[in-house]
PDB file of C-alpha atoms in Angstrom:
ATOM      1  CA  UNK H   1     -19.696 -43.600  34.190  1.00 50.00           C
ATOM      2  CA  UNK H   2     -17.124 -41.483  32.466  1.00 49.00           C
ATOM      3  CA  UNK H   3     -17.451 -38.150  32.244  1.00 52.00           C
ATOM      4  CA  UNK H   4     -15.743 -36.427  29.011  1.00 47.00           C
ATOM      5  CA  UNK H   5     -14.879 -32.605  29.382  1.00 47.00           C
ATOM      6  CA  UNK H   6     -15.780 -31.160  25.970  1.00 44.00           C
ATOM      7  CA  UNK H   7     -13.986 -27.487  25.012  1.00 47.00           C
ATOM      8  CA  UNK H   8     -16.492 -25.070  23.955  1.00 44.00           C
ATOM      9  CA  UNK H   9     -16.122 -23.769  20.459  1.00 41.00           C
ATOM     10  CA  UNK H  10     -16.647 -20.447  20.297  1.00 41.00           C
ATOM     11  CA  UNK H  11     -19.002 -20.210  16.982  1.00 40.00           C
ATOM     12  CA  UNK H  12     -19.858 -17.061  16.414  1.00 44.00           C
ATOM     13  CA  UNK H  13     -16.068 -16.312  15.884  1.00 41.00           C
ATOM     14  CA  UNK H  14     -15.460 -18.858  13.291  1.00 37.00           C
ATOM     15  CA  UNK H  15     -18.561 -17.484  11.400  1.00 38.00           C
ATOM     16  CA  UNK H  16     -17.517 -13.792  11.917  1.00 42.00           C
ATOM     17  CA  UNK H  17     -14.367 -14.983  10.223  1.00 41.00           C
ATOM     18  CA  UNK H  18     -15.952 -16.702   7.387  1.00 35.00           C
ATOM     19  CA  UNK H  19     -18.125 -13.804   6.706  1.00 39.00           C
ATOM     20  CA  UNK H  20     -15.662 -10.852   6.948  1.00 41.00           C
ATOM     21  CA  UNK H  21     -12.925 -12.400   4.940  1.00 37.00           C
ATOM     22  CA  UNK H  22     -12.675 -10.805   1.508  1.00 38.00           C
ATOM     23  CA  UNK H  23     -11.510 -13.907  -0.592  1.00 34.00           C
ATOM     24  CA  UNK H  24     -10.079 -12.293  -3.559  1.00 32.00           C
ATOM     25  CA  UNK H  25      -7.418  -9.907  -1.124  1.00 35.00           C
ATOM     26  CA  UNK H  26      -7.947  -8.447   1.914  1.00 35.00           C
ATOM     27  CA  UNK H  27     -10.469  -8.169   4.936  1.00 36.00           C
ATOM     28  CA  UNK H  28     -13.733  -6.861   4.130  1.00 36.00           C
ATOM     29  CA  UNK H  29     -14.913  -3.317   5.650  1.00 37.00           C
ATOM     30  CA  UNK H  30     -18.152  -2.005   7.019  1.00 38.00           C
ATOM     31  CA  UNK H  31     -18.694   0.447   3.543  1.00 40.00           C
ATOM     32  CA  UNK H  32     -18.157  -3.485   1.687  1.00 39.00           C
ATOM     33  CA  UNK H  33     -20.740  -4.862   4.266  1.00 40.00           C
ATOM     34  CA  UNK H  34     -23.043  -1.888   3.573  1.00 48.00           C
ATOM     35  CA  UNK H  35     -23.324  -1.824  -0.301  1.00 54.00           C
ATOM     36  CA  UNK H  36     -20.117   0.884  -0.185  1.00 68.00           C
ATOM     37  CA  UNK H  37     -22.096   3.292   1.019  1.00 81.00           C
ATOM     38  CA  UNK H  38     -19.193   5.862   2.029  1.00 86.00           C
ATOM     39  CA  UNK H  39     -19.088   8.007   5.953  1.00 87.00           C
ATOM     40  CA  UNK H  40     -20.723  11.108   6.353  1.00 90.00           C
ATOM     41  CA  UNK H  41     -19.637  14.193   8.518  1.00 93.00           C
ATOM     42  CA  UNK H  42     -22.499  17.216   9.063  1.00 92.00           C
ATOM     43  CA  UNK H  43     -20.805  19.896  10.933  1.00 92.00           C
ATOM     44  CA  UNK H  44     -22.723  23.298  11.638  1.00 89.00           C
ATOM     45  CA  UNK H  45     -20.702  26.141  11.678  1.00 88.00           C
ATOM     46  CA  UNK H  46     -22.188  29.976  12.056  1.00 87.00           C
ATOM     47  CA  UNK H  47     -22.204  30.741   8.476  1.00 91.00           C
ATOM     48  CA  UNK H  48     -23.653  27.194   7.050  1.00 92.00           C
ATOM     49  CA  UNK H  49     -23.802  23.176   7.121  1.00 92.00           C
ATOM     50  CA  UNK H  50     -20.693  21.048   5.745  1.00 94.00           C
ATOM     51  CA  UNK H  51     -21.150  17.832   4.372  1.00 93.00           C
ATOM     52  CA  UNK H  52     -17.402  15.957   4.277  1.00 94.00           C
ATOM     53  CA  UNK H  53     -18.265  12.212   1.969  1.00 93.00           C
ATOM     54  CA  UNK H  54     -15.042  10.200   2.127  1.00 91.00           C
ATOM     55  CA  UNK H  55     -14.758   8.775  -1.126  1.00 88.00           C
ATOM     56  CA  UNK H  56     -11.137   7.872  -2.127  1.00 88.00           C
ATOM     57  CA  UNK H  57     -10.769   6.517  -5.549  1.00 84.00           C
ATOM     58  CA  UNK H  58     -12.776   8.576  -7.410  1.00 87.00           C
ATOM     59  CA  UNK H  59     -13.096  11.447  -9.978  1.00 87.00           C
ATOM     60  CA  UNK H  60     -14.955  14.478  -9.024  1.00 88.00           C
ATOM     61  CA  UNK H  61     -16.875  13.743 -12.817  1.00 91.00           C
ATOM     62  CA  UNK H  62     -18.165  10.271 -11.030  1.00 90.00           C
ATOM     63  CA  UNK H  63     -20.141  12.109  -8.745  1.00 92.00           C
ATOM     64  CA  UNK H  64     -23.910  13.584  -9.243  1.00 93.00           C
ATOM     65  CA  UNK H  65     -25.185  16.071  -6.987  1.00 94.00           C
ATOM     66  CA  UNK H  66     -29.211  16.663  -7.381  1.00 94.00           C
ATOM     67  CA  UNK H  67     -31.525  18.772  -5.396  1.00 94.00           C
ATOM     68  CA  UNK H  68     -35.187  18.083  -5.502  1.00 94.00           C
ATOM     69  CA  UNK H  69     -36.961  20.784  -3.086  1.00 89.00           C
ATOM     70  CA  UNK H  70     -35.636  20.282   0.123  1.00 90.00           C
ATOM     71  CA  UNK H  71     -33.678  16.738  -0.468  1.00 93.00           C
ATOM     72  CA  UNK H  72     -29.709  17.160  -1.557  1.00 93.00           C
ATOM     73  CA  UNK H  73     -29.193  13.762  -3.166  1.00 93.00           C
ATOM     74  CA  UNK H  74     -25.487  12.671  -3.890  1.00 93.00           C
ATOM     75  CA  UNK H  75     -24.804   9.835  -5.696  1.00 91.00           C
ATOM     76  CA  UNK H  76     -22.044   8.156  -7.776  1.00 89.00           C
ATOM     77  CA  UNK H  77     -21.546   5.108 -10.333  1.00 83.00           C
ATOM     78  CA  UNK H  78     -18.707   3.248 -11.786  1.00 79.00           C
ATOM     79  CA  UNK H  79     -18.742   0.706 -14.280  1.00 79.00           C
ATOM     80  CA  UNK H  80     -15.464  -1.200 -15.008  1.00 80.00           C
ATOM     81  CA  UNK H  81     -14.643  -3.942 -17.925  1.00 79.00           C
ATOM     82  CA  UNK H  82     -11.511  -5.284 -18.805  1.00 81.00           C
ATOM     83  CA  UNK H  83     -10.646  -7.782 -21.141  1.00 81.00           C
ATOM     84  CA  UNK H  84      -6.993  -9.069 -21.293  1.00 81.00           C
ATOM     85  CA  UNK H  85      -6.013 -11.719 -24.546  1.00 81.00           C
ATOM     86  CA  UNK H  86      -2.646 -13.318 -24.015  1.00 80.00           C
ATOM     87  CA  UNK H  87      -1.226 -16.531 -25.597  1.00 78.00           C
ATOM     88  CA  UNK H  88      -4.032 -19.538 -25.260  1.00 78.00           C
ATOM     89  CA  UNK H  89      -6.576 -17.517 -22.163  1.00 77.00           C
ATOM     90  CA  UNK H  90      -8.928 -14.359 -22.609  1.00 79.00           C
ATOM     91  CA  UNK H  91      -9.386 -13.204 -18.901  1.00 79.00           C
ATOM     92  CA  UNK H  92     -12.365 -10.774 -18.300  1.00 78.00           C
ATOM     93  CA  UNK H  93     -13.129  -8.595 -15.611  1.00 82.00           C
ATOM     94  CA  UNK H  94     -15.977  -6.396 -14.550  1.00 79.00           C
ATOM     95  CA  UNK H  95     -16.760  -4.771 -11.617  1.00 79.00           C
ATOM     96  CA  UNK H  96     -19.792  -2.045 -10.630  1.00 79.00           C
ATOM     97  CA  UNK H  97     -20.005   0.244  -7.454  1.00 78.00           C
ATOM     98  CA  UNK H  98     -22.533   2.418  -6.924  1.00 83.00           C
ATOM     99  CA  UNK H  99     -24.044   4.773  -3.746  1.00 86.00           C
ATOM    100  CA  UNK H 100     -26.511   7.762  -3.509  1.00 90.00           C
ATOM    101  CA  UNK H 101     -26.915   9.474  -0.437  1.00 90.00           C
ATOM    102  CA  UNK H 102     -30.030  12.170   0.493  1.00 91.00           C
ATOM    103  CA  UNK H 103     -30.247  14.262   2.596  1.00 91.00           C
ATOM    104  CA  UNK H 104     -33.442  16.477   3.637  1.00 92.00           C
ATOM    105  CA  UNK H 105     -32.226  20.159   4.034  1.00 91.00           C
ATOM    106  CA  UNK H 106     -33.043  22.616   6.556  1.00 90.00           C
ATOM    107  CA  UNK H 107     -34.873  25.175   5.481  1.00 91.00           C
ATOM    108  CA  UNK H 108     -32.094  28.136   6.960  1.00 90.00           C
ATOM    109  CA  UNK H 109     -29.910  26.577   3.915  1.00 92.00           C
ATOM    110  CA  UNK H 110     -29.487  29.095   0.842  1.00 92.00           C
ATOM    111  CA  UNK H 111     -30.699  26.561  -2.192  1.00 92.00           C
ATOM    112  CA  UNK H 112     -29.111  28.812  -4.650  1.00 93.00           C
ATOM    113  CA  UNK H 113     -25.818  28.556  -2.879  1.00 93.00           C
ATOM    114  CA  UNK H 114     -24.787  25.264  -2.562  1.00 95.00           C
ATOM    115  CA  UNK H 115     -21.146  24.374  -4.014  1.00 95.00           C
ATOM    116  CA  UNK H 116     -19.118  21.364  -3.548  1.00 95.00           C
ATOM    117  CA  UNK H 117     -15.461  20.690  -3.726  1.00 95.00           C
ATOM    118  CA  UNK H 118     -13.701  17.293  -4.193  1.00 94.00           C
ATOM    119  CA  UNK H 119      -9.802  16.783  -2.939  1.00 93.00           C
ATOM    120  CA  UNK H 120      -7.585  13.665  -1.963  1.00 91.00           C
ATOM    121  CA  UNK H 121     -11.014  11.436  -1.675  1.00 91.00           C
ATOM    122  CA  UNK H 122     -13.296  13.473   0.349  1.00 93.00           C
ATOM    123  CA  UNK H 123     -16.197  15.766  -1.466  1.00 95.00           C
ATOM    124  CA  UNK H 124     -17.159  18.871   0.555  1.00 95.00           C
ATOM    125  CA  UNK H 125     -20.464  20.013   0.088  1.00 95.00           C
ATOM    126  CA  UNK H 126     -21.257  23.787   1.923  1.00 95.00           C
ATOM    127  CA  UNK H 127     -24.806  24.567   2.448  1.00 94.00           C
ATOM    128  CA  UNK H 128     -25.032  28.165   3.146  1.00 94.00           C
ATOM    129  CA  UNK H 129     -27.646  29.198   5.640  1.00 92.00           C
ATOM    130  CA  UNK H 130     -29.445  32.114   4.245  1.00 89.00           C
ATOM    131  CA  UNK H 131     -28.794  35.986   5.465  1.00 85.00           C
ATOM    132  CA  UNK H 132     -31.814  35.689   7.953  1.00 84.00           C
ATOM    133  CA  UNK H 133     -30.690  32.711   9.603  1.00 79.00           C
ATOM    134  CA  UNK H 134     -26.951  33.342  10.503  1.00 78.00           C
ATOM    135  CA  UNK H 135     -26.344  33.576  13.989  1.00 78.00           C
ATOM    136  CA  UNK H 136     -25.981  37.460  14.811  1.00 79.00           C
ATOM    137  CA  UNK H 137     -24.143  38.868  17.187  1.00 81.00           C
ATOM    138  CA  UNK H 138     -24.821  40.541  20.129  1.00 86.00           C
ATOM    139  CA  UNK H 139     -25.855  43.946  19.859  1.00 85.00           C
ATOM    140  CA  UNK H 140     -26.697  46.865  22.556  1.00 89.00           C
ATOM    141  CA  UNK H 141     -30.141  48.550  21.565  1.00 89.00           C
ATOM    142  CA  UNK H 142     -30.045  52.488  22.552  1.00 91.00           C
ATOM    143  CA  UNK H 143     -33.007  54.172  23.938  1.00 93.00           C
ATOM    144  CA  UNK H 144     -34.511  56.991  23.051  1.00 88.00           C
TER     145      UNK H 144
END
């Protein structure tokens, strides 16, 4: 009887490689993987909540902000169509990326007083926490 020694093939790696490889240039990413859906930072400071959205590549016009009672949507869209006529060929390209984000507020947050700022691909959006709900500071209480 002869016994043959087979190597195992690792499978799951040559399918993970199929998968994440982005075949018209480079290596796909988890915002690709997830519909571009772009990373989120809520940090709480004393005075109010700060959303940080990395989204590099776009215009601050591209991007909707919407609030709806206590739900801060955010939300963006981008449409692209190129057609190129050269010699004997007509190449045409289109693309479309889109993501919306919500968000259910607290209800410390200041509605009226939301503003967001967009620089080098990341939108800010500060939710101020109302007058009543900002951390006060100690304070001695005299008797009388």
């Amino acid at each position: 009887m002869n016994i043959v020694k087979t190597k195992n093939v690792d499978f799951p790696s040559i399918f993970d490689e199929l998968f994440q490889t982005d075949w018209f240039g480079g290596t796909a990413n988890a915002t690709t993987a997830k519909g571009n859906i772009p990373a989120v930072n809520i940090k709480e400071t004393e005075n109010d909540f700060v959303l940080e959205v990395a989204a590099p590549g776009k215009a601050k016009e591209d991007f909707i902000l919407s609030l709806d009672h206590d739900v801060l949507t955010i939300s963006t869209e981008e449409k692209k169509d190129e057609t190129k006529k050269e010699d004997n060929y007509t190449r045409r390209e289109f693309s479309f990326s889109s993501f919306k984000r919500s968000f259910k507020l607290p209800q410390s947050v200041s509605k009226k007083e939301i503003n967001a700022t967009y620089t080098n691909g990341i939108l800010l959006v500060a939710l101020p926490k109302r007058e009543e709900d900002k951390v006060k500071p100690k304070r001695t209480i005299e008797i009388s």
